[in-house]
XYZ file of C-alpha atoms in Angstrom:
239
model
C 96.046 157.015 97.643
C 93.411 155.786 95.377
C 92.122 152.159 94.498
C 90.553 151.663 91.390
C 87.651 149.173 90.523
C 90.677 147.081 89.574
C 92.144 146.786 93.074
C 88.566 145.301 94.360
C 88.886 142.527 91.092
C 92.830 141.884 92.249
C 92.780 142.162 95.725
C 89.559 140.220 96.457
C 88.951 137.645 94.086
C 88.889 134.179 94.479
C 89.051 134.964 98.854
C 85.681 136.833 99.424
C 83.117 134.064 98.875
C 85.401 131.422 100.402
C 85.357 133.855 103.635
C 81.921 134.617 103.334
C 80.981 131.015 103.494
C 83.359 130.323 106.349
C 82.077 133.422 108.336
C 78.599 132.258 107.945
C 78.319 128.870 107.474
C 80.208 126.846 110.424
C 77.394 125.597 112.751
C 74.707 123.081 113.462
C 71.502 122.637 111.927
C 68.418 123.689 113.111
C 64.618 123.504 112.713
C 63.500 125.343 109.245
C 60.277 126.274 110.784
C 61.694 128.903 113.226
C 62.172 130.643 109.833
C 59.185 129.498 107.144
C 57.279 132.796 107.117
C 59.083 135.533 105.268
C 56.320 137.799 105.212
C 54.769 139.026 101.776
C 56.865 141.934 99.361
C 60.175 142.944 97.847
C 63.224 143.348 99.168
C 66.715 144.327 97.533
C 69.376 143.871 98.720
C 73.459 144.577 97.729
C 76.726 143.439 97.982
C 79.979 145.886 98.809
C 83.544 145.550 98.548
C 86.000 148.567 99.437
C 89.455 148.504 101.169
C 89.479 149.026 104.640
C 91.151 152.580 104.083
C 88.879 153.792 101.833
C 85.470 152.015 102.683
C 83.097 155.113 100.513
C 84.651 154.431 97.957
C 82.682 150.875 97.523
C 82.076 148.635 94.679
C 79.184 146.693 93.889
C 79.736 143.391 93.744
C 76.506 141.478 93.610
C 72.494 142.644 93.939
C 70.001 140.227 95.517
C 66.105 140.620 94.848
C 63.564 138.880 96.491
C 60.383 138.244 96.130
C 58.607 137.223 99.694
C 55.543 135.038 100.471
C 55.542 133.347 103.049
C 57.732 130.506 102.896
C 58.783 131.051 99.209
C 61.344 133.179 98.293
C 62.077 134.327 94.513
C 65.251 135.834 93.537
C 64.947 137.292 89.934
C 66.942 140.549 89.116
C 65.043 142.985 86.098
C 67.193 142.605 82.335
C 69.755 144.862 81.549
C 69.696 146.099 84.924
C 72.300 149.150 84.460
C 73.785 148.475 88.100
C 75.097 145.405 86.784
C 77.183 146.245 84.276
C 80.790 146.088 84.687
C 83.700 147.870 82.604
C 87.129 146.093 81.975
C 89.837 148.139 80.466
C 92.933 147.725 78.623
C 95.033 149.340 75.960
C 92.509 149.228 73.168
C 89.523 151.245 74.918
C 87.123 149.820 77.475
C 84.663 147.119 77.261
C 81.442 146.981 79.035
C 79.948 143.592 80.006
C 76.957 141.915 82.169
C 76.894 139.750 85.181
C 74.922 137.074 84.742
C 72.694 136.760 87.683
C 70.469 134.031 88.084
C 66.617 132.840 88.956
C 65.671 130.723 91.491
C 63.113 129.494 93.679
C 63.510 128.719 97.804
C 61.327 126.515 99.875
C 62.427 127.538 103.053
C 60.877 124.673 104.618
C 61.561 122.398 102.440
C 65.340 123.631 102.492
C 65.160 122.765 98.764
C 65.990 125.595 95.591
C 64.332 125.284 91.939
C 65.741 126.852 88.989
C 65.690 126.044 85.137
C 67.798 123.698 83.911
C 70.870 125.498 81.947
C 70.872 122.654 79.477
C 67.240 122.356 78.652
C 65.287 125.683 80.106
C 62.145 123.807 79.690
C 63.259 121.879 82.116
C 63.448 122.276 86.269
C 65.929 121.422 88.753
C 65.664 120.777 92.220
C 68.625 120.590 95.043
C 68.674 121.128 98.667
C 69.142 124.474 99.711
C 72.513 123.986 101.199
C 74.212 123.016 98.184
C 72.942 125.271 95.696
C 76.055 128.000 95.464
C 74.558 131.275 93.762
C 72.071 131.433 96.824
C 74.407 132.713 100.192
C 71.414 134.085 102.668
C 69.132 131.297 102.975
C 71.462 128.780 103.634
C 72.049 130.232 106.911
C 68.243 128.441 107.616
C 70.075 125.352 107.244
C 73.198 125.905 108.757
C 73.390 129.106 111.277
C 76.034 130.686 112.761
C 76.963 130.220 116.369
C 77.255 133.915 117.827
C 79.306 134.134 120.849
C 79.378 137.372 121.452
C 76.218 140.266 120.724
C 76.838 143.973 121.689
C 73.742 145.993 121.646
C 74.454 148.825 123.408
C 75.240 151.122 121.484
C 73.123 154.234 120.724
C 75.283 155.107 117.464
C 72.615 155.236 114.656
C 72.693 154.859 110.481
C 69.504 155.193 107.770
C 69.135 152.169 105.779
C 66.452 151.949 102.837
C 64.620 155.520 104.872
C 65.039 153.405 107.951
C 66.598 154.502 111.353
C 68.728 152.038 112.418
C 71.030 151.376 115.775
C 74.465 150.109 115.725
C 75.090 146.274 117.265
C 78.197 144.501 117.261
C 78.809 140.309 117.376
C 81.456 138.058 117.368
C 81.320 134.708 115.268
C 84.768 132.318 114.389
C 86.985 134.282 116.285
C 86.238 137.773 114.199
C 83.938 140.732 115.042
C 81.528 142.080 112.641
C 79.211 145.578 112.892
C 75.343 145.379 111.872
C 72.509 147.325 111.990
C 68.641 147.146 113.057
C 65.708 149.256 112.889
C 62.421 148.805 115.471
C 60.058 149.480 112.880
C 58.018 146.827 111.735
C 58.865 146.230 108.364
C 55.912 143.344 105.759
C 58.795 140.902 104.768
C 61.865 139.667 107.513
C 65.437 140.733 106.284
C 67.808 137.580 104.835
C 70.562 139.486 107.106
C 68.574 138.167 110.427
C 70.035 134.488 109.421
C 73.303 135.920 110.441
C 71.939 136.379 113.853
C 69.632 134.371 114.777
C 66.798 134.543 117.169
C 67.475 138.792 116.997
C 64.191 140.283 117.950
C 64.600 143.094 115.602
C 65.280 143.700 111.491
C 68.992 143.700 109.996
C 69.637 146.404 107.428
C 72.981 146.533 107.307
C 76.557 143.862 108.150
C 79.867 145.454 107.779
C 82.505 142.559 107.761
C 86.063 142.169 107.466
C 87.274 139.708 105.446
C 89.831 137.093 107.546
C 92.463 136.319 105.171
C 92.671 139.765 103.985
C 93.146 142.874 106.327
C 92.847 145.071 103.441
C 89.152 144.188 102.768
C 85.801 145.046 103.840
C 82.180 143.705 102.823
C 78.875 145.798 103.354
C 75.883 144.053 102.968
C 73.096 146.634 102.650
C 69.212 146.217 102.383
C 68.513 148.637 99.872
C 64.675 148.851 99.700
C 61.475 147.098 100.511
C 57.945 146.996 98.964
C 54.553 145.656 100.159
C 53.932 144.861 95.842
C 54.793 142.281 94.196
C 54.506 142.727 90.341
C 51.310 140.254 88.960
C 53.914 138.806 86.575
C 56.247 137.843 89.127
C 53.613 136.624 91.680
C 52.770 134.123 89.530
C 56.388 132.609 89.711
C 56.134 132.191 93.134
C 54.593 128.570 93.395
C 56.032 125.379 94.145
């Protein structure tokens, strides 16, 4: 049977994020500075959804891109970025729209997020990283999970962004997710590492189910890294 970009809209929407945040999110707080140095580069990273019988046939859901140094962090996505578009249909022809993704700034130890004002773009806000809801990596500096079980014996293997990467398996809120690391020494630390802390190695890659729906699945994928950071964009990364 086949599920159609509609399914993903239908089946998931309104339940993903609130079981992302659960997942992730349920723990005490810890020191920032275990995680203030993010390196120095680029990293992109992408959100999945596909039903559990038919995970290749994913959907992209949202696109992350950072900009790394040290303990900044930039997320700013490049205009009418073509892998953001999204197509709703109905009985008189198709229509093609945007998302919307926003910029912001993290102080990771400062736990705090800038980003323009929506009301006055002249203007900048501040909030502490916890609370600011477009941002769903970071937080996990602030609030990490409590893994009770890690499986890391596995030999199975998986390429991520030209990366080989081994198999691992944990268990968090009484549900098992799959992830995957590569030994290779990579210039900026992967935002999937806050989902396991303290692991000694890179995340590329989560596969989790999502609780209150046995039909779903979410990848989160590191797509690609860079050592450059455009001279434009460097310049936005000051607090």
């Amino acid at each position: 049977m086949y599920y159609s970009p509609s399914f993903i809209k239908t089946a998931f929407k309104g339940i993903f994020l609130a079981a992302f945040l659960l997942f992730f999110t349920h723990s005490k707080v810890f020191s920032q500075n275990q995680v203030n140095d993010q390196g120095h580069g680029k990293m992109v990273l992408k959100w999945y959804l596909s039903h559990i019988d038919h995970q290749e046939k994913r959907e992209l859901y949202y696109k992350f891109t950072y900009y790394m140094n040290g303990n900044l962090v930039l997320r700013q996505e490049i205009k009418n970025d073509s892998s953001l578009l999204e197509k709703s249909y109905s009985e008189n022809g198709s229509l093609t729209v945007s998302k919307i993704m926003p910029t912001y700034l993290i102080n990771i130890s400062k736990a705090l997020v800038r980003y323009k004002s929506e009301t006055d773009s002249s203007k900048v806000e501040e909030v502490a990283l916890a609370d600011y809801g477009p941002e769903l990596f970071y937080k996990c500096a602030v609030t990490p999970p409590k893994i009770t079980m890690l499986d890391t014996l596995s030999q199975q293997t998986l390429t991520v962004a030209g990366h080989t990467c081994i198999k691992g398996k944990a268990h968090i809120l009484n549900s098992d997710f799959e992830f995957a690391y590569t030994k290779s020494r990579l210039n900026v630390k992967s935002p999937l590492n806050l989902f396991v802390p303290n692991f000694p190695y890179q995340i590329l890659w989560i596969k989790i189910p999502l609780d209150n729906n046995p039909q779903g699945i979410q990848t989160f994928v590191i797509e690609s890294t860079s050592e450059t950071i455009p001279e434009n964009i460097k310049n936005s990364i000051t607090w």
